Short mmCIF file of C-alpha atoms and ligand atoms in Angstrom, two decimals:
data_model
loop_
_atom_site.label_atom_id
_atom_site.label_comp_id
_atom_site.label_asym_id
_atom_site.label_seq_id
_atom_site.Cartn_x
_atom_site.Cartn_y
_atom_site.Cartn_z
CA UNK A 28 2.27 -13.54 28.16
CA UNK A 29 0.89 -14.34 24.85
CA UNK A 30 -1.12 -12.04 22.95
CA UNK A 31 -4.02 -13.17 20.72
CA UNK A 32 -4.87 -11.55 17.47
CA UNK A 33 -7.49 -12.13 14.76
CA UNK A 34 -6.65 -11.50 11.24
CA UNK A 35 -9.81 -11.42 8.40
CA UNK A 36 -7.90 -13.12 5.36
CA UNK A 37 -9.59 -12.19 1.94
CA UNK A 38 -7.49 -13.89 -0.49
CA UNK A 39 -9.20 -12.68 -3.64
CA UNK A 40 -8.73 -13.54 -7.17
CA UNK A 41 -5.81 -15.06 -9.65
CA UNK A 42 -2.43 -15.45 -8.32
CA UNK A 43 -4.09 -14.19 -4.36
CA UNK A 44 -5.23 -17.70 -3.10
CA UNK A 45 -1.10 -18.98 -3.66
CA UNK A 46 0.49 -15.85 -2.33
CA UNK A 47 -1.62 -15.74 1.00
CA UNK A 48 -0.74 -19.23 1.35
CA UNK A 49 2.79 -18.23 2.27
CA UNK A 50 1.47 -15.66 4.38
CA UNK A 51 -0.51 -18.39 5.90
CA UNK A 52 3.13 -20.50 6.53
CA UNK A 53 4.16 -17.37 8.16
CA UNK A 54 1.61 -17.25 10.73
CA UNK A 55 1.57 -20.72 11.65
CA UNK A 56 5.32 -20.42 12.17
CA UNK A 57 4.42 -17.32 14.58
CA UNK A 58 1.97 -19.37 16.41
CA UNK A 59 4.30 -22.37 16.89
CA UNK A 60 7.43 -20.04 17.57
CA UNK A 61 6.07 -16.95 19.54
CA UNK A 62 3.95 -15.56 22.27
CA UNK A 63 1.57 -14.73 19.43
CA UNK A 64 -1.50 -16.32 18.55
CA UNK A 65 -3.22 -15.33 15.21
CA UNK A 66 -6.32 -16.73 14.83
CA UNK A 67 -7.52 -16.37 11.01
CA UNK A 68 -10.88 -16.25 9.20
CA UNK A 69 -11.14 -16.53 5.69
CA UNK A 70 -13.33 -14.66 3.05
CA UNK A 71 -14.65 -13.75 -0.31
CA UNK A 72 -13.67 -10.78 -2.23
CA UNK A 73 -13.57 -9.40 -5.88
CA UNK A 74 -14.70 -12.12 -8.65
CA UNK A 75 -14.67 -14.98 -5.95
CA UNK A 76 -17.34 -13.14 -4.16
CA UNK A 77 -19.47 -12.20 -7.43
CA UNK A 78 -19.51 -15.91 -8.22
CA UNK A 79 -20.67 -16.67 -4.71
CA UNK A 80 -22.85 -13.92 -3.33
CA UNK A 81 -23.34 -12.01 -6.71
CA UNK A 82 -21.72 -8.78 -5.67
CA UNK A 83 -17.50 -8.44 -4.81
CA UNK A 84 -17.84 -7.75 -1.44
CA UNK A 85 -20.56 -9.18 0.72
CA UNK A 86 -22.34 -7.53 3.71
CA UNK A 87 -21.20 -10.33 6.02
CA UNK A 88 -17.70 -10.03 4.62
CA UNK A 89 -17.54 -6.36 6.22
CA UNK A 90 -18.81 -6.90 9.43
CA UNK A 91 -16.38 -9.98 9.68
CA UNK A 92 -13.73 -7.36 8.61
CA UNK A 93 -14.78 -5.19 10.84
CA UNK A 94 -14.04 -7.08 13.97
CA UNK A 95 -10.68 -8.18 13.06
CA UNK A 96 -7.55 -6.43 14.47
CA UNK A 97 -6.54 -6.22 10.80
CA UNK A 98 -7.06 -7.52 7.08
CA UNK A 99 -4.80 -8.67 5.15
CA UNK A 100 -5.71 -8.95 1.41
CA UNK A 101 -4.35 -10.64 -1.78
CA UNK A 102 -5.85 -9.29 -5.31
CA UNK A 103 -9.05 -8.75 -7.09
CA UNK A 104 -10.15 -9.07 -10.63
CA UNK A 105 -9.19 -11.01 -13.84
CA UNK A 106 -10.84 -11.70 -17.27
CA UNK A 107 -13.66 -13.85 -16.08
CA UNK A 108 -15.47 -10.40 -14.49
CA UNK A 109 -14.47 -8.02 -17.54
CA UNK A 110 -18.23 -7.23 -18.87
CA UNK A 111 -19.52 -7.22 -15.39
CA UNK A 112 -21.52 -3.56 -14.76
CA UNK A 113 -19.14 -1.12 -13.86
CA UNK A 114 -19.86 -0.77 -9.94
CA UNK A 115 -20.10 -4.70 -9.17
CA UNK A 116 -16.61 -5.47 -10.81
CA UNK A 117 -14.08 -7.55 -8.45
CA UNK A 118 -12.12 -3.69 -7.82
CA UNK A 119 -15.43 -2.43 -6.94
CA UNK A 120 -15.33 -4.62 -3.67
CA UNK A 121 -12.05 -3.17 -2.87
CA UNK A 122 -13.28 0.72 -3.10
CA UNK A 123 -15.92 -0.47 -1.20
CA UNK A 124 -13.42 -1.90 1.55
CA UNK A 125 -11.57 1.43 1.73
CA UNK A 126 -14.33 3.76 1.95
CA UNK A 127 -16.44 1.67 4.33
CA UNK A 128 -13.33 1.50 6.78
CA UNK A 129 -12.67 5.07 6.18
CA UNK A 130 -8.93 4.27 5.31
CA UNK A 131 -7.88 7.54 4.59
CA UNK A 132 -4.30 6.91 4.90
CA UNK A 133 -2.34 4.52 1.81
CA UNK A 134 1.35 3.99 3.27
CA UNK A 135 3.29 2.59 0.32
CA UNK A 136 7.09 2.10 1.39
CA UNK A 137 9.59 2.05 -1.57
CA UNK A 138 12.67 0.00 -0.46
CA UNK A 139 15.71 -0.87 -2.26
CA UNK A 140 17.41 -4.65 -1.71
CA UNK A 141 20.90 -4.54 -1.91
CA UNK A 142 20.59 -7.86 -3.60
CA UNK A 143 18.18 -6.48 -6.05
CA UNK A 144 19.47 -3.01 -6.56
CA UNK A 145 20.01 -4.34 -10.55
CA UNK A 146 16.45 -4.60 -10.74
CA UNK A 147 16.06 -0.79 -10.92
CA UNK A 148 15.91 1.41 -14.19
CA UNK A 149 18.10 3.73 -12.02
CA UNK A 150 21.73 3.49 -11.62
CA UNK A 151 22.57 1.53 -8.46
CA UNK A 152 24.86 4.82 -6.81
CA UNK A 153 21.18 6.86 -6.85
CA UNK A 154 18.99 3.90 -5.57
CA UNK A 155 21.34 2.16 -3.62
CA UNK A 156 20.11 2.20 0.08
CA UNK A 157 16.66 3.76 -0.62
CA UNK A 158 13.76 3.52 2.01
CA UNK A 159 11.17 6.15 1.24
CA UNK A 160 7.46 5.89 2.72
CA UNK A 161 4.57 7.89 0.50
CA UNK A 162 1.61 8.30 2.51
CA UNK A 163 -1.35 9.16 0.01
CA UNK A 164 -4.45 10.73 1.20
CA UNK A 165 -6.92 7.91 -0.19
CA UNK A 166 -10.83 8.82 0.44
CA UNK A 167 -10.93 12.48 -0.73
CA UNK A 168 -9.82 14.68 -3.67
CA UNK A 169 -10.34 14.50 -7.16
CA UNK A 170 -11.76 11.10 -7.91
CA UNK A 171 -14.38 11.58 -4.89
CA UNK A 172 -15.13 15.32 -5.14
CA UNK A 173 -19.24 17.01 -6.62
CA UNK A 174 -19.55 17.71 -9.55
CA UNK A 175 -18.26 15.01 -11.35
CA UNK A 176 -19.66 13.35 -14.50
CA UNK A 177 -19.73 14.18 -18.44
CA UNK A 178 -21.92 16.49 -19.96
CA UNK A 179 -23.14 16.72 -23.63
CA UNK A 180 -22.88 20.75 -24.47
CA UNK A 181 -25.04 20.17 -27.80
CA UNK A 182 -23.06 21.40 -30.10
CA UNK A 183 -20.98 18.25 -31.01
CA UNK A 184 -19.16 19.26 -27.68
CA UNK A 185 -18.59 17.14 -24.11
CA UNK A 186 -17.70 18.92 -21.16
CA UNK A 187 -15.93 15.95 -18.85
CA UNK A 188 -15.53 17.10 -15.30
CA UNK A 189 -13.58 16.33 -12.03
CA UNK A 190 -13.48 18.59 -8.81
CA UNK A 191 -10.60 18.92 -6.45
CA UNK A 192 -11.98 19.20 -3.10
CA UNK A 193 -10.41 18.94 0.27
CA UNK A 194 -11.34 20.09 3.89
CA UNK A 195 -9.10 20.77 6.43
CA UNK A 196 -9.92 17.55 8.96
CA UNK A 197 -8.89 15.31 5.29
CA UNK A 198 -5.17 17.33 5.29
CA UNK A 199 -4.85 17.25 9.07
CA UNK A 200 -5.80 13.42 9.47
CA UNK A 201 -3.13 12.26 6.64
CA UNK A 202 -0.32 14.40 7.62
CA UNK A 203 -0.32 13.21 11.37
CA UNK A 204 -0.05 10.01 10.25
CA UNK A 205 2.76 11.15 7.83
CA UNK A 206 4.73 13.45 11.05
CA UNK A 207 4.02 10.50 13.23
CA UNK A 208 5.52 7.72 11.38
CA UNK A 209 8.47 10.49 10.31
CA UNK A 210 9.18 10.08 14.04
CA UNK A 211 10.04 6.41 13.78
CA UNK A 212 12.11 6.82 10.53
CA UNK A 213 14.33 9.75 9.40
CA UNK A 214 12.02 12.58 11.39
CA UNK A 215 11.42 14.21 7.86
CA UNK A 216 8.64 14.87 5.91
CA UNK A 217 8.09 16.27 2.56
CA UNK A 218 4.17 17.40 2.00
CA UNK A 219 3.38 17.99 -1.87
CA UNK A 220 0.41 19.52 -3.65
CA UNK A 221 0.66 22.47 -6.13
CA UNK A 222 -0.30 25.32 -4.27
CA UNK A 223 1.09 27.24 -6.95
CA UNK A 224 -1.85 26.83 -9.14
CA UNK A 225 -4.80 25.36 -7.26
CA UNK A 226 -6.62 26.69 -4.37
CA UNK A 227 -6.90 23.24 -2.73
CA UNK A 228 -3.19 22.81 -2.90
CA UNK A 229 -2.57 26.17 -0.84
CA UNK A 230 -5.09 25.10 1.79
CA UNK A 231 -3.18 21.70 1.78
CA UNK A 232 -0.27 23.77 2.36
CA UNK A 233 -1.47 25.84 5.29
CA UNK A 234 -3.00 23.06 7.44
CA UNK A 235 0.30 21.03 7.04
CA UNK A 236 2.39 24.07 8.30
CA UNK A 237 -0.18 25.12 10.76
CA UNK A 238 -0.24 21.31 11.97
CA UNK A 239 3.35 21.13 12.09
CA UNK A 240 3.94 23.74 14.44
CA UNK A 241 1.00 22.85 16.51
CA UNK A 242 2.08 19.39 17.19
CA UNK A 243 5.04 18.51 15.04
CA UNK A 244 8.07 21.58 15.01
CA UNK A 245 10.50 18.42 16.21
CA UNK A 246 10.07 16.61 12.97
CA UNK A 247 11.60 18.51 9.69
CA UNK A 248 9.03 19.54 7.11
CA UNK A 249 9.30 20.95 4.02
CA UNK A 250 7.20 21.93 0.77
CA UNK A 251 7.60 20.82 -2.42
CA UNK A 252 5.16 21.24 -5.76
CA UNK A 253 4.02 17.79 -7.06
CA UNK A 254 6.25 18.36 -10.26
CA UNK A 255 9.18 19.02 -8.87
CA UNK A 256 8.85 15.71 -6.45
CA UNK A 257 8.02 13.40 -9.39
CA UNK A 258 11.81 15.04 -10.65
CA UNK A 259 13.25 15.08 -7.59
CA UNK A 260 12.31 11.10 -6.52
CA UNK A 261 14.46 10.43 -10.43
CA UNK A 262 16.90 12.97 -9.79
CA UNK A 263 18.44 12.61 -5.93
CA UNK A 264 15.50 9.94 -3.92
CA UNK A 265 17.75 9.89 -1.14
CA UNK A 266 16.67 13.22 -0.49
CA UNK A 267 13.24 11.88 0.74
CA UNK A 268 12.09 10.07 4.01
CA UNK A 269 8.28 10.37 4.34
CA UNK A 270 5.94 11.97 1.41
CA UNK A 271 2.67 13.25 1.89
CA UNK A 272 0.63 13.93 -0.60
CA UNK A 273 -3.08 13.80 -1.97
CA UNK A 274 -5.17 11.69 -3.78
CA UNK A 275 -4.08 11.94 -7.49
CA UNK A 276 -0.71 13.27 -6.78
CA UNK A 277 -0.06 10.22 -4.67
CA UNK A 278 -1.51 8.00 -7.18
CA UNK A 279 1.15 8.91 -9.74
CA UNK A 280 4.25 9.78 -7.07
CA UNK A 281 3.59 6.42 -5.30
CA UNK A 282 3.93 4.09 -8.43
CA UNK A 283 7.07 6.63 -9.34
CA UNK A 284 8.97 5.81 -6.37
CA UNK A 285 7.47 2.42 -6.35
CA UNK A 286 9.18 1.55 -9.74
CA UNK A 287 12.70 2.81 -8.30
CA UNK A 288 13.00 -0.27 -6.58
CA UNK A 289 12.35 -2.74 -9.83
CA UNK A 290 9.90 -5.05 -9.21
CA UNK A 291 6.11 -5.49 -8.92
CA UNK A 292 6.40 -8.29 -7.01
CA UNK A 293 8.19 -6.55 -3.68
CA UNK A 294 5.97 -4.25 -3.17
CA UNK A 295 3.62 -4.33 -0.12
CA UNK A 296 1.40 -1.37 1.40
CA UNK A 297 -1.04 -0.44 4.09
CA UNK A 298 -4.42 1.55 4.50
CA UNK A 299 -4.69 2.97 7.44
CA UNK A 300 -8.23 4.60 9.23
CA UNK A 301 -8.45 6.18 12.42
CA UNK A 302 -6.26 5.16 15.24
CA UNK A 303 -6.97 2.00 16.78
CA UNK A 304 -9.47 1.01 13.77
CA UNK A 305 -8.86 -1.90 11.67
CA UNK A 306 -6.69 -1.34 8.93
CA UNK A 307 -6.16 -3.14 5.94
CA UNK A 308 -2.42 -4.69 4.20
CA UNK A 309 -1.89 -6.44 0.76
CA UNK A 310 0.39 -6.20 -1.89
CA UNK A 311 0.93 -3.32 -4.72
CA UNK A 312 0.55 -5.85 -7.40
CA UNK A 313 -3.12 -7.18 -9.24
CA UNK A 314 -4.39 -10.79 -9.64
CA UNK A 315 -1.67 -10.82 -12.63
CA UNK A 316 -4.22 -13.92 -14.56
CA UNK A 317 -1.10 -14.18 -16.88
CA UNK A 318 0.87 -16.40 -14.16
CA UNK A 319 -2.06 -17.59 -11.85
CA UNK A 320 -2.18 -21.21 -10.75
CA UNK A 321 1.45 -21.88 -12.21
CA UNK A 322 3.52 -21.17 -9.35
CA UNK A 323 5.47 -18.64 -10.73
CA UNK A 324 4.03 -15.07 -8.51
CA UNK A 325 6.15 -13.99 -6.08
CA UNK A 326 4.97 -14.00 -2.90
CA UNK A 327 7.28 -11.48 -0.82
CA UNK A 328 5.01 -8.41 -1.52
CA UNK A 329 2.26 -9.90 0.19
CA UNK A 330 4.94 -11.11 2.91
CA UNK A 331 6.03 -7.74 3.28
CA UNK A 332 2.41 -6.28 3.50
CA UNK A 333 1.68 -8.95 6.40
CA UNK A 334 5.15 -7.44 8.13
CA UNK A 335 3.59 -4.11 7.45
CA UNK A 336 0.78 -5.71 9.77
CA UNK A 337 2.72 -7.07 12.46
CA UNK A 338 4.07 -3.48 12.64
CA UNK A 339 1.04 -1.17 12.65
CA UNK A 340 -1.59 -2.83 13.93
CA UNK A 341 -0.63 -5.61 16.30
CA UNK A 342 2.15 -3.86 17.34
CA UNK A 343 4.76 -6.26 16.87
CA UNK A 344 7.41 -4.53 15.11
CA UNK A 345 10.05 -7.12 16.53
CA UNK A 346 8.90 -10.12 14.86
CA UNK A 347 7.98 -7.68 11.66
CA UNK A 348 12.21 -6.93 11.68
CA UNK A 349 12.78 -10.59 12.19
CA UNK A 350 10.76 -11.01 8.96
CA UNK A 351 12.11 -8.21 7.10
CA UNK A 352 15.48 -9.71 7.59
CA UNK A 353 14.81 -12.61 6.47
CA UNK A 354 13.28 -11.32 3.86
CA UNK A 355 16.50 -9.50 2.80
CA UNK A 356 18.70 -13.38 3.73
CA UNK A 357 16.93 -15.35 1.05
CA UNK A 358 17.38 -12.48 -1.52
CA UNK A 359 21.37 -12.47 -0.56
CA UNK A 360 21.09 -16.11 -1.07
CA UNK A 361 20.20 -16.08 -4.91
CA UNK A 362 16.68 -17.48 -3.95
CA UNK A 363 14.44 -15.95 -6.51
CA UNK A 364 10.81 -16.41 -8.26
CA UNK A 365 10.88 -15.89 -12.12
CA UNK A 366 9.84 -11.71 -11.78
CA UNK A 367 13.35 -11.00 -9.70
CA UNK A 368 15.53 -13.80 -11.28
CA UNK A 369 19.01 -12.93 -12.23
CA UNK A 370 21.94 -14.46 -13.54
CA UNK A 371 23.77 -17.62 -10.83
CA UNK A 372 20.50 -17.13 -8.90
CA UNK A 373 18.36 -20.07 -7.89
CA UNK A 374 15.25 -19.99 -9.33
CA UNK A 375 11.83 -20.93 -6.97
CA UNK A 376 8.37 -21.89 -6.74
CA UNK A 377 6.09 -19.32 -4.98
CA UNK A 378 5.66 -21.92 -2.07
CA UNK A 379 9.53 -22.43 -2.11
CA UNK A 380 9.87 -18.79 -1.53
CA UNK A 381 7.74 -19.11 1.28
CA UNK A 382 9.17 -22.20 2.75
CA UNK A 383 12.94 -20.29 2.30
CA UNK A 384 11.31 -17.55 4.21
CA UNK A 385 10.64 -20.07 7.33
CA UNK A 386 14.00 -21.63 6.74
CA UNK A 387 15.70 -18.23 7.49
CA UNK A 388 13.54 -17.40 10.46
CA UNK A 389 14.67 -21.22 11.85
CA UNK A 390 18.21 -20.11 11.85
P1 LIG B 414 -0.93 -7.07 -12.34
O1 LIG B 414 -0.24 -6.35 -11.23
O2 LIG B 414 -1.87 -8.14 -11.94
O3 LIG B 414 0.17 -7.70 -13.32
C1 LIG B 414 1.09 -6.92 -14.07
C2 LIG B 414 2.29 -7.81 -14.46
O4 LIG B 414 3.08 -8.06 -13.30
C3 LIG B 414 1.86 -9.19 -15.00
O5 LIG B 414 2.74 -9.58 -16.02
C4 LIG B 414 2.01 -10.10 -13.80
O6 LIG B 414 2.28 -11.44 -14.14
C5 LIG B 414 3.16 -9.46 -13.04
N1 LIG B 414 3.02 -9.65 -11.59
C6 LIG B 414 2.14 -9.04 -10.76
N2 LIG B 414 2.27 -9.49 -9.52
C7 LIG B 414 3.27 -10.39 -9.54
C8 LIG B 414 3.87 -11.21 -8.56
N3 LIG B 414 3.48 -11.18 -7.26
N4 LIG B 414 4.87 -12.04 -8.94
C9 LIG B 414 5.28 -12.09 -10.20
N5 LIG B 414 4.76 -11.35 -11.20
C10 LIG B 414 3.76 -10.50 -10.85
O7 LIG B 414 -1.68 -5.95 -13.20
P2 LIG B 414 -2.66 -6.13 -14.45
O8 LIG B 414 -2.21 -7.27 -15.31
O9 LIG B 414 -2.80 -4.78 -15.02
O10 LIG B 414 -4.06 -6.51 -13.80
C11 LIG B 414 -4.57 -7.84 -13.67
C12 LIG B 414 -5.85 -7.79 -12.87
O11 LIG B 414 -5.56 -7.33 -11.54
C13 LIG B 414 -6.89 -6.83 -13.43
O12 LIG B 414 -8.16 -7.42 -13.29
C14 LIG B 414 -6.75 -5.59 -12.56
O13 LIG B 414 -7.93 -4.85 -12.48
C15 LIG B 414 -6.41 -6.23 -11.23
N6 LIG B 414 -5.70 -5.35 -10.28
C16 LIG B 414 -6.03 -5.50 -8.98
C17 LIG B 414 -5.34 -4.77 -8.02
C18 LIG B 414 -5.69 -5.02 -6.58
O14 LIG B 414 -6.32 -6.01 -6.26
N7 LIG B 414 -5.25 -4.14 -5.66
C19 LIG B 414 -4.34 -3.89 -8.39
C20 LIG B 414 -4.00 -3.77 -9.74
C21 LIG B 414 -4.70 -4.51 -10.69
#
């Protein structure tokens, strides 16, 4: 039986137009090889939407997304859209995106290569092997919560300030999706906050344990202060399955783990709303303007974010593995873009990346 699928492609700014053309190879190869039909739209976002509608994310742009089973993104911004007002820059489309979706959930998986395990600042014995997923709470905390803003005391004094806020449906809503997708990995979970010192982070830590028993006492859970995770993710990472954490803490934890695995250019994630809502993949990495148009980005974080797709929201984790391996095939190879390059490596294009990637899934 074939299954049919529509994917809203917003391929952004610098380097995103060439990197969602290999995700673009990838579905064509699914609709020539599979029971699965994606059909694609394509749309504005970031700079290419301020230079066409005048503002990074157009109204018809979010109803489109909205429709669509998913979204899969590329990157926003670049130097062109540097003295544009604060809250129409390119990223402004993306916040926008989030918020508008309500996707509350930002699953960033940090996976070492075997082939690629040099890559890492760490040695290879502690980061060989690693697959950790941080799930970040993304639409509350600190850089959402009232009062906010800079005040001028009078005296040659500023008062700047920020305010931690979280309710109880926020910390319920992330950690199910952290306990659930525990359940399809190692069945452990690790919830941080600092409950220690802030009010917020002892709430955080009673709704997780009151979840957990409620709904979750088959999956392991344990506490652990924000501090002592950023150590512990240097120290032992193995130690770690799933992560959930909130806003801020995530921000900083998730581009921790993120650099145990080397490179900027393998990283993909996914936002994730309510169940069944559309949700919304693309890469870790920006628009990097230093290497667009040149042929020199690698495209496998964006790859991987479109396997993160097949996975969550069409449900397709099959052909997602297929991909993944293939993935992991080409790296063994010595196939690499300039980023992951390495000595008796062969060194690619971005679209030769992506046309190795087909190659592999031929054989
Ligand atoms: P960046 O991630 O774009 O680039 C950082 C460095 O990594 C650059 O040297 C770049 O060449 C390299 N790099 C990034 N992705 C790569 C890839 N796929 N393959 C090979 N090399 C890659 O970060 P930046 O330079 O700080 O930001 C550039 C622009 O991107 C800015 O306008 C920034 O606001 C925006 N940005 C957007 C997003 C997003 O769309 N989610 C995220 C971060 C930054």
């Amino acid at each position: 039986m074939t299954h049919t699928y529509s994917i809203q492609i917003l391929a952004g700014d610098g380097i995103g137009p060439e990197i969602m053309a290999e995700v673009k190879k990838l579905i064509g190869w699914i609709n020539s090889n599979t029971e699965i039909n994606i059909n694609t739209r394509d749309g504005l976002i970031g700079g290419a939407s301020i230079d066409t509608y005048g503002n990074p994310l157009d109204d018809t742009t979010l109803a489109q997304c909205r429709k669509a089973d998913a979204i899969m993104l590329g990157a926003v911004g670049g130097p062109k859209w540097n003295d544009v007002e604060y809250n129409l820059r390119p990223e402004a489309g993306l916040l926008k995106l989030r918020k508008e979706l309500e996707l509350f959930a930002n699953l960033r998986p940090a996976l070492v290569f075997d082939a690629l395990i040099d890559a890492s600042t760490l040695k290879p014995e502690i980061v060989r092997g690693l697959d950790i997923l941080i799930v970040r709470e993304l639409t509350g905390g600190v850089y959402f919560g009232e009062p906010r803003g800079i005040e001028d005391l009078g005296n040659g004094q500023r008062r700047g300030v920020n305010t931690q806020v979280y309710e109880t449906y926020e910390i319920e809503r992330v950690a199910r999706v952290a306990f659930e997708l525990a359940r399809k990995r190692g069945n452990k979970v690790h919830s941080c906050e600092k409950a220690n010192v802030m009010e917020s982070g002892k709430l955080w830590r009673e709704d997780v344990t009151s979840l957990h028993a409620k709904e979750f006492s088959d999956v392991e859970l344990e506490h652990m202060y924000a501090d002592n995770c950023a150590m512990q993710l240097l120290r032992n990472p193995s130690q770690f399955d799933v992560i959930v954490t909130d806003n801020l803490f995530g921000d900083i934890i998730s581009d921790e783990a993120a650099m145990l695995t080397g490179s900027l250019g393998m990283l993909p994630s996914a936002s994730l709303g309510h169940v069944g809502s559309v949700a919304l993949y693309e890469p870790v990495h920006g628009s990097a303007p230093d290497i667009a148009g040149q042929g020199k980005a690698n495209p496998l974080a964006t790859i991987l974010s479109f396997s993160m797709c097949l996975r969550y929201s069409l449900n397709q984790g099959e052909i997602a593995d297929k991909i993944e391996a293939a993935v992991k095939g080409v790296l063994n190879s010595g196939t690499r873009t300039p980023d992951i390059m390495a000595d008796k490596c062969n060194q690619v294009s971005t679209s030769e990346m992506g046309d190795a990637i087909i190659a592999a899934l031929d054989t």
